[in-house]
Coordinates of C-alpha atoms in Angstrom, one line a residue:
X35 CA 6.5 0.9 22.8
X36 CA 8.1 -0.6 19.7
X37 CA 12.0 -1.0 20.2
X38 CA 14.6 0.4 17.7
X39 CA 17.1 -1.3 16.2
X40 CA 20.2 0.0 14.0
X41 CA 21.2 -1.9 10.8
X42 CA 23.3 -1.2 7.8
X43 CA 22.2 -2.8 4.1
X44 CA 26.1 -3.3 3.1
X45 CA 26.7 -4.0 -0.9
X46 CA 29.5 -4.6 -2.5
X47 CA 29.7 -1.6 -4.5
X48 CA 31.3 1.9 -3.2
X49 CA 29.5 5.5 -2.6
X50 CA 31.1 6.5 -5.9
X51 CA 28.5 4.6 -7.8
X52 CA 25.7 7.4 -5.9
X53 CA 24.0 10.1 -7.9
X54 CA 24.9 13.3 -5.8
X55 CA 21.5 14.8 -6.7
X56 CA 17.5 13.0 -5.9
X57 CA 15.8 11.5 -8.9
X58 CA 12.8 9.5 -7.4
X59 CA 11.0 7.6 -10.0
X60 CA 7.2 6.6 -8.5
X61 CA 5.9 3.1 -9.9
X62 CA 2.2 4.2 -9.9
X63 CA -0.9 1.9 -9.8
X64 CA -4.1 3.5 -11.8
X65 CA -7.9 2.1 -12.2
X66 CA -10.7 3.9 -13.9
X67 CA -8.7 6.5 -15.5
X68 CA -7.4 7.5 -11.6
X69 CA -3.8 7.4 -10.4
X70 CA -4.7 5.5 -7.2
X71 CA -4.2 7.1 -3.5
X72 CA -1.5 4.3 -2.7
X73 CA 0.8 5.9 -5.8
X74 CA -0.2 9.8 -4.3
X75 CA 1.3 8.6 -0.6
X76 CA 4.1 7.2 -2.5
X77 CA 4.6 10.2 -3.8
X78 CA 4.7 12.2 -0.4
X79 CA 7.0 10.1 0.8
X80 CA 9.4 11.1 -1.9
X81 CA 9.2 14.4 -0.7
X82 CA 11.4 13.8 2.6
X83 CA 14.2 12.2 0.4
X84 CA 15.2 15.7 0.4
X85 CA 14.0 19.8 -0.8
X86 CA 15.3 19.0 -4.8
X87 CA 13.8 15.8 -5.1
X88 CA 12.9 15.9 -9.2
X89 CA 9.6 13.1 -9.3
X90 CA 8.8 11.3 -11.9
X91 CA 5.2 9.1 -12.6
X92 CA 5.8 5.9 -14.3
X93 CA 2.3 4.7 -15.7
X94 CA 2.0 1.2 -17.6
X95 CA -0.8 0.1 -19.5
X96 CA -3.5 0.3 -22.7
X97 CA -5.9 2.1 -24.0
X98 CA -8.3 5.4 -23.1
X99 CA -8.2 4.7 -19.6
X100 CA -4.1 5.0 -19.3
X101 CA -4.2 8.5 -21.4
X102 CA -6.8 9.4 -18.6
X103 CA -4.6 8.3 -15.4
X104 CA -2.1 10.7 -17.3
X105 CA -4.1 13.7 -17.2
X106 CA -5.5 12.9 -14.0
X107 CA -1.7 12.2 -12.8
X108 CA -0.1 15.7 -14.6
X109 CA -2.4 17.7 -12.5
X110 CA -3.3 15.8 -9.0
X111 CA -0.1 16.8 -7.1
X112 CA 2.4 19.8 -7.1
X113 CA 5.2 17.2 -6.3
X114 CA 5.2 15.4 -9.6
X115 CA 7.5 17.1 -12.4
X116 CA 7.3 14.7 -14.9
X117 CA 4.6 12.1 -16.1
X118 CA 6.2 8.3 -18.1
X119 CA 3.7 6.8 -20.0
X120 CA 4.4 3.3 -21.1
X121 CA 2.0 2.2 -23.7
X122 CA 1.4 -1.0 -24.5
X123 CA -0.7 -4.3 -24.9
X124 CA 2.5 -5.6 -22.5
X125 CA 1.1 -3.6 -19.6
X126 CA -2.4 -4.5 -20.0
X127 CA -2.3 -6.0 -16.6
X128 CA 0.2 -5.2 -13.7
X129 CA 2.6 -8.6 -13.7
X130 CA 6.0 -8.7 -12.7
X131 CA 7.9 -9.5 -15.2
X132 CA 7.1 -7.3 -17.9
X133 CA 6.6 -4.1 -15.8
X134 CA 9.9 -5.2 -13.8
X135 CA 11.6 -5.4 -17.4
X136 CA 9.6 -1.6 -18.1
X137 CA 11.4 -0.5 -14.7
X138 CA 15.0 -2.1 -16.1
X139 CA 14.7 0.0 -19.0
X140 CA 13.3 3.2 -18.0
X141 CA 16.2 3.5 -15.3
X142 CA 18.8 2.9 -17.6
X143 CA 17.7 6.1 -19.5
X144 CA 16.7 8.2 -16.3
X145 CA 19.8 7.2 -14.0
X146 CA 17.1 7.4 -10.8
X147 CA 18.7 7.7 -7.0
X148 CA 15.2 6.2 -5.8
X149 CA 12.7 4.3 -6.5
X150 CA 9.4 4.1 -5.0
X151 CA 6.2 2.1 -5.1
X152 CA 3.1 1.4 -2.2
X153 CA 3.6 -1.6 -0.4
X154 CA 0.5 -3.3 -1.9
X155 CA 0.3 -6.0 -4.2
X156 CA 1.2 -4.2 -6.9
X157 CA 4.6 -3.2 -5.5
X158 CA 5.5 -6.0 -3.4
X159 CA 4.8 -7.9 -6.9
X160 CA 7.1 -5.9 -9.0
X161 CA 9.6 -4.4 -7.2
X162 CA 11.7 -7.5 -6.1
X163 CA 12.0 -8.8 -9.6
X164 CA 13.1 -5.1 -11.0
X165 CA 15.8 -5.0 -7.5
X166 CA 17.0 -8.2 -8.9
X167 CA 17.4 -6.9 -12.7
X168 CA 18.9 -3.8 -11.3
X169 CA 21.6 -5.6 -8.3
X170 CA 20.4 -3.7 -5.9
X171 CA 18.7 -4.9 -2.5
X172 CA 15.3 -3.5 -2.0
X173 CA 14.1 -2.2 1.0
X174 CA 10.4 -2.8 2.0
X175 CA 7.6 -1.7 4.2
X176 CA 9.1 1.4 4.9
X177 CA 7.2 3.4 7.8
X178 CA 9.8 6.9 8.1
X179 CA 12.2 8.7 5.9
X180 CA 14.7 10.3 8.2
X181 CA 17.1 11.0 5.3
X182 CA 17.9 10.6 1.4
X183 CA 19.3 7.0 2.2
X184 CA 17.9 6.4 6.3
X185 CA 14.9 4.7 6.7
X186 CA 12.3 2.8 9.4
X187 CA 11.1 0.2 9.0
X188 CA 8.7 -2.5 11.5
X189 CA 9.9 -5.9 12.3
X190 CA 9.1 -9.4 14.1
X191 CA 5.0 -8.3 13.2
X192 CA 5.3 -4.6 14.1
X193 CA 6.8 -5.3 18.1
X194 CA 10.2 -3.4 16.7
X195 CA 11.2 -1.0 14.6
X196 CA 14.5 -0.8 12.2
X197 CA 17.0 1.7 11.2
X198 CA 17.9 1.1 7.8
X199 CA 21.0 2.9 6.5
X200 CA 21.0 1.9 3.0
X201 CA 25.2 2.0 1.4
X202 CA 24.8 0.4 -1.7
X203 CA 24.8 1.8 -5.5
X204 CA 21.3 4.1 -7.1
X205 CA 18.8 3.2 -7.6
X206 CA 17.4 3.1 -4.0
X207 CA 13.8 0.7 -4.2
X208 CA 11.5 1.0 -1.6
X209 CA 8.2 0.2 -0.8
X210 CA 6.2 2.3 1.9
X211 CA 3.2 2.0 3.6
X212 CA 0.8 4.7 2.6
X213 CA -0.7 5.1 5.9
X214 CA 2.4 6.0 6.9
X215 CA 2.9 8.9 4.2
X216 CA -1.1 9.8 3.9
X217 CA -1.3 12.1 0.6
X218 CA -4.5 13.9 2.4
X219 CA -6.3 16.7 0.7
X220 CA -3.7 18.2 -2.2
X221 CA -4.4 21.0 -4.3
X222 CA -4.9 20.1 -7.6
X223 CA -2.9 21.7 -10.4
X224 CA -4.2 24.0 -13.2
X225 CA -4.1 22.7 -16.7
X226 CA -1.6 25.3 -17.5
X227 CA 0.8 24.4 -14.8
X228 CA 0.4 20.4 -15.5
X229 CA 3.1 18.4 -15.2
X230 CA 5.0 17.3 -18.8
X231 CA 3.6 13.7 -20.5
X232 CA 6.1 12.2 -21.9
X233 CA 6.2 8.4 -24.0
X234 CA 8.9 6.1 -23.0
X235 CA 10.4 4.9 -25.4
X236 CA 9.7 0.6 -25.7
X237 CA 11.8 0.2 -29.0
X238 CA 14.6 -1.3 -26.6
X239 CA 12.1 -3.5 -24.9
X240 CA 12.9 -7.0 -25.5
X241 CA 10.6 -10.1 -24.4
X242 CA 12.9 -12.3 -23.5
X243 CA 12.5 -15.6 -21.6
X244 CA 11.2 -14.6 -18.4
X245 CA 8.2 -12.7 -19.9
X246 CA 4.9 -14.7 -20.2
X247 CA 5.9 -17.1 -17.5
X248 CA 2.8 -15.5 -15.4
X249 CA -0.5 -14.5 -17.1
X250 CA -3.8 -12.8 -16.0
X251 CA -6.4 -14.9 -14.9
X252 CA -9.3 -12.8 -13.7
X253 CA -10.2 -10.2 -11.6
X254 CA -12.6 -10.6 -8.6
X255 CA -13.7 -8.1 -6.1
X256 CA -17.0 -7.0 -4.2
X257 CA -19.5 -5.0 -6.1
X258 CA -20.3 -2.8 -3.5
X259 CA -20.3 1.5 -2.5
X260 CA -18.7 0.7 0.5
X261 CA -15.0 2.7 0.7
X262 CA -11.7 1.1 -0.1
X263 CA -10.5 -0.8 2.9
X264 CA -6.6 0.4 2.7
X265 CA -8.2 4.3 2.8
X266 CA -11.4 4.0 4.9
X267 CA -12.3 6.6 7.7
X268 CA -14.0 3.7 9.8
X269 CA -13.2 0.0 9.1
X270 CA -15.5 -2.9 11.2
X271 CA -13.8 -5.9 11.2
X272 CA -14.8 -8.9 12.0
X273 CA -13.5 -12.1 13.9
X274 CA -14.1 -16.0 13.4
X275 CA -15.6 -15.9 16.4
X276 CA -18.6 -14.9 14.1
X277 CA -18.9 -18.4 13.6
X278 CA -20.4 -18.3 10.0
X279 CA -20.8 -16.3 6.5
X280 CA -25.1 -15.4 7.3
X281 CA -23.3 -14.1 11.0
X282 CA -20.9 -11.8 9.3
X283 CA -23.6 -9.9 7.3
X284 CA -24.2 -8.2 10.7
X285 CA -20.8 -6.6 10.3
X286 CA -21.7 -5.2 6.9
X287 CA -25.1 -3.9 8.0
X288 CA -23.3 -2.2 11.0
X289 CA -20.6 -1.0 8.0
X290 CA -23.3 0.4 6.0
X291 CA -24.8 2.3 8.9
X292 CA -21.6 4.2 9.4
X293 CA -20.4 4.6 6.1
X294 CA -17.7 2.6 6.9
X295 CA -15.0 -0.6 5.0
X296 CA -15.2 -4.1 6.4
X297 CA -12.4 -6.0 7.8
X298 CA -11.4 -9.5 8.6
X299 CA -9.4 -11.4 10.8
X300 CA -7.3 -14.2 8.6
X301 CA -9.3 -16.9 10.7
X302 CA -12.2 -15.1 9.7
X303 CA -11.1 -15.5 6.1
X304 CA -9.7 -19.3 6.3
X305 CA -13.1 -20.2 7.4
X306 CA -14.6 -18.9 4.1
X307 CA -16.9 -16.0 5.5
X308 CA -15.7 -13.4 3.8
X309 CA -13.1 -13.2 0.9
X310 CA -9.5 -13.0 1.3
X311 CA -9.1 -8.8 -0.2
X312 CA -10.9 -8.4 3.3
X313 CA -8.2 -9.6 5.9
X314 CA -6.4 -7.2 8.0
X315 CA -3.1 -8.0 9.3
X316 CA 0.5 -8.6 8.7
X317 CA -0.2 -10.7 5.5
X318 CA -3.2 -8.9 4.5
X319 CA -4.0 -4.8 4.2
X320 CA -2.1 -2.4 6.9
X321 CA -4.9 0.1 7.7
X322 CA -4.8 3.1 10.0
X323 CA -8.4 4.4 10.0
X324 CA -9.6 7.3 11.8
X325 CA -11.8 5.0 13.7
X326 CA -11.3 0.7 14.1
X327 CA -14.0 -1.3 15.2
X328 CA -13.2 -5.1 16.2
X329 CA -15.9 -7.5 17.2
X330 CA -15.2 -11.4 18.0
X331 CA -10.8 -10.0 17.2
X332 CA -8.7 -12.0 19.7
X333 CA -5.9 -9.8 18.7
X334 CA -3.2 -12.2 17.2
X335 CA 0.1 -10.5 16.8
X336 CA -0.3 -10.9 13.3
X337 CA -3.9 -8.6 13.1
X338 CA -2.6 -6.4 15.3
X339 CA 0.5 -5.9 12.8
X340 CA -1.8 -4.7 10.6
X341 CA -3.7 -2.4 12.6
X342 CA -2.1 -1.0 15.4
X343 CA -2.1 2.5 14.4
X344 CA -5.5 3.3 14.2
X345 CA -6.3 6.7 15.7
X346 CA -9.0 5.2 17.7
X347 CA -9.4 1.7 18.8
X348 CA -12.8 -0.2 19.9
X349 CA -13.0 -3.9 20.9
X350 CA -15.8 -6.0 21.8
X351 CA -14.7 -9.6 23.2
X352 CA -16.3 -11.8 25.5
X353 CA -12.7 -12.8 26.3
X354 CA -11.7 -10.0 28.8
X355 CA -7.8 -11.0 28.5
X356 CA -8.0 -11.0 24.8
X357 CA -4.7 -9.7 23.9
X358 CA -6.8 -6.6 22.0
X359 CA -7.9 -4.9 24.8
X360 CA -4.0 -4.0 24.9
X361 CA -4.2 -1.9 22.2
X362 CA -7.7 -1.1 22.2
X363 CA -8.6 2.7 23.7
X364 CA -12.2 1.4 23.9
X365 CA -13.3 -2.1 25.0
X366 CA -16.4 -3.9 26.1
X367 CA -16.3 -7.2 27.3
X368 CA -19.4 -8.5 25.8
X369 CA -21.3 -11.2 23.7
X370 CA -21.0 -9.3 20.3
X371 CA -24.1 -11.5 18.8
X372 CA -25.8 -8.9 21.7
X373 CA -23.8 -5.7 21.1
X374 CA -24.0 -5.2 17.6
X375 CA -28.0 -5.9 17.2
X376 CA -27.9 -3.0 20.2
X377 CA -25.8 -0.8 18.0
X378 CA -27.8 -1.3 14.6
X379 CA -30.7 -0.7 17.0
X380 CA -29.7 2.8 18.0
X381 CA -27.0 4.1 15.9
X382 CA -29.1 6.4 12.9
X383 CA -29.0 4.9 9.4
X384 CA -26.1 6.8 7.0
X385 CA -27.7 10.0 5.5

């Protein structure tokens, strides 16, 4: 069981810079014209910052598909009072410094307590920079709210967790881990009981020096129907005990059969089999699946970080004192290049 340690983030600054009531501002990610389920657990975690927690939506970006992730936002949750739409060719793509710079400017108008965003890419990316504009000191990979300004967090790879009392001056930033705060099945709002749209107003939006220091590249990811890995039911993942790219199609056959995402270890992912948005683990995507298969998974600290609380656990290892058999509630101690051709064998293909 994971040990609990008590520690105070100390600033400078005195409780009489604190907002006496909650503003939580949500920095929310969107694709397709959908707010996506990340921003949603964000948003249930703002709901244990305390009963009259006023929410905000902060959306970035260009063109139809932003006026879309408004709607879709307005209406997806009861939580959210209030929709920000910052529209612009700035925001085209999520980088730090201009959306950072976006946060700078919408807080100085709102006067937020907190400040929330998942603990993705997309927050991790932007959140530090915007603590840094604001002087505060964020606090990240939060797991449990236990007050308006307490917080737990996991430490030293998920073997401890911390009590965070955070003292200093609003806003509050946090990042949590939406597996920790799952957003579930929420009744959707009627049109007539939407939450308000409203502009933000860019005209005291300044580029200066630090913006265009990063730019967009590209965008790669797998063209496939197989579900989002950070929301999946079932994940398979695979290990580098796999031994090569043409091996690890047999964990995406076995994936397709049960409708489920694949994983990878980050050995699995150094050794080129599979791409990088893929790895599970404390520097890849937390997951906490209904169900989490591991074949060839030794069970690094590091994976199991990023997996540990998985409802159900199954490992196959030829290794009987792999260190995942720990954590696993179901384990055979096998040759996996013979279990899984046994399972795609007998398990029924997905209707």
């Amino acid at each position: 069981m994971a040990m609990r340690a008590m520690v105070g983030a100390f600033r400078k600054r005195s409780f009489a810079n604190r907002s006496l009531s909650t503003r939580t501002l949500i920095l929310a990610e969107h694709e397709g014209g959908s707010v996506k389920a990340s921003s949603l657990s964000a948003v249930e975690a703002a709901k244990f910052l305390g009963e009259d927690n006023s929410v905000s939506l902060l959306l970035a970006g260009s063109g139809p598909s932003l006026e879309e992730a408004a709607s879709h936002a307005a209406s997806c949750h009861p939580s959210i009072s209030q929709v920000l739409l910052a529209d612009s060719d700035k925001f085209t793509y999520p980088l730090a410094e201009p959306w950072a710079k976006l946060v700078h400017v919408v807080q100085q108008k709102g006067r937020y307590s907190h400040i929330i965003a998942g603990s993705g890419s997309f927050g991790k990316n932007i959140l530090p920079r915007a603590a840094a504009l604001l002087d505060v000191s964020p606090i990240t990979d939060v797991t449990e709210i236990s007050g308006s300004h307490l917080f737990v967090r996991p430490i030293y790879a998920g073997n401890a967790l911390c009590t965070v009392r955070y003292t200093g001056s609003d806003p509050c930033l946090l990042t949590i881990r939406s597996t920790s705060f799952p957003s579930g099945s929420i009744t959707s709002r009627s049109d007539s009981n939407a939450a308000l749209i409203e502009k933000v107003d860019l005209s005291t939006f300044s580029e200066d020096d630090t913006i265009g220091k990063s730019k967009y590249i590209s965008l790669s990811s797998q063209d496939t129907e197989r579900p989002d890995l950070g929301n999946a039911r079932v994940v398979i993942t695979g290990g580098r005990a796999l031994k090569s790219a043409e091996n690890f199609t047999m964990i995406e056959k076995l994936a397709e059969k049960l409708g489920a995402a694949v994983g990878a270890t980050r050995a699995a992912v150094d050794a080129g089999y599979v791409p990088n948005e893929l790895q599970v683990g404390q520097t890849g995507k937390i997951v906490a699946p209904e169900l989490y298969m591991a074949f060839g998974v030794s069970g690094a600290i590091q994976h199991l970080a990023g997996m540990r609380d998985s409802k159900v656990i199954v490992a196959v290892n030829k290794d009987a004192d792999a260190p995942i058999f720990q954590v696993a509630d179901y384990g055979i101690v096998g040759d996996l290049f013979e279990v899984i051709p046994e399972l795609l064998e007998k398990l029924p293909d997905k209707k």
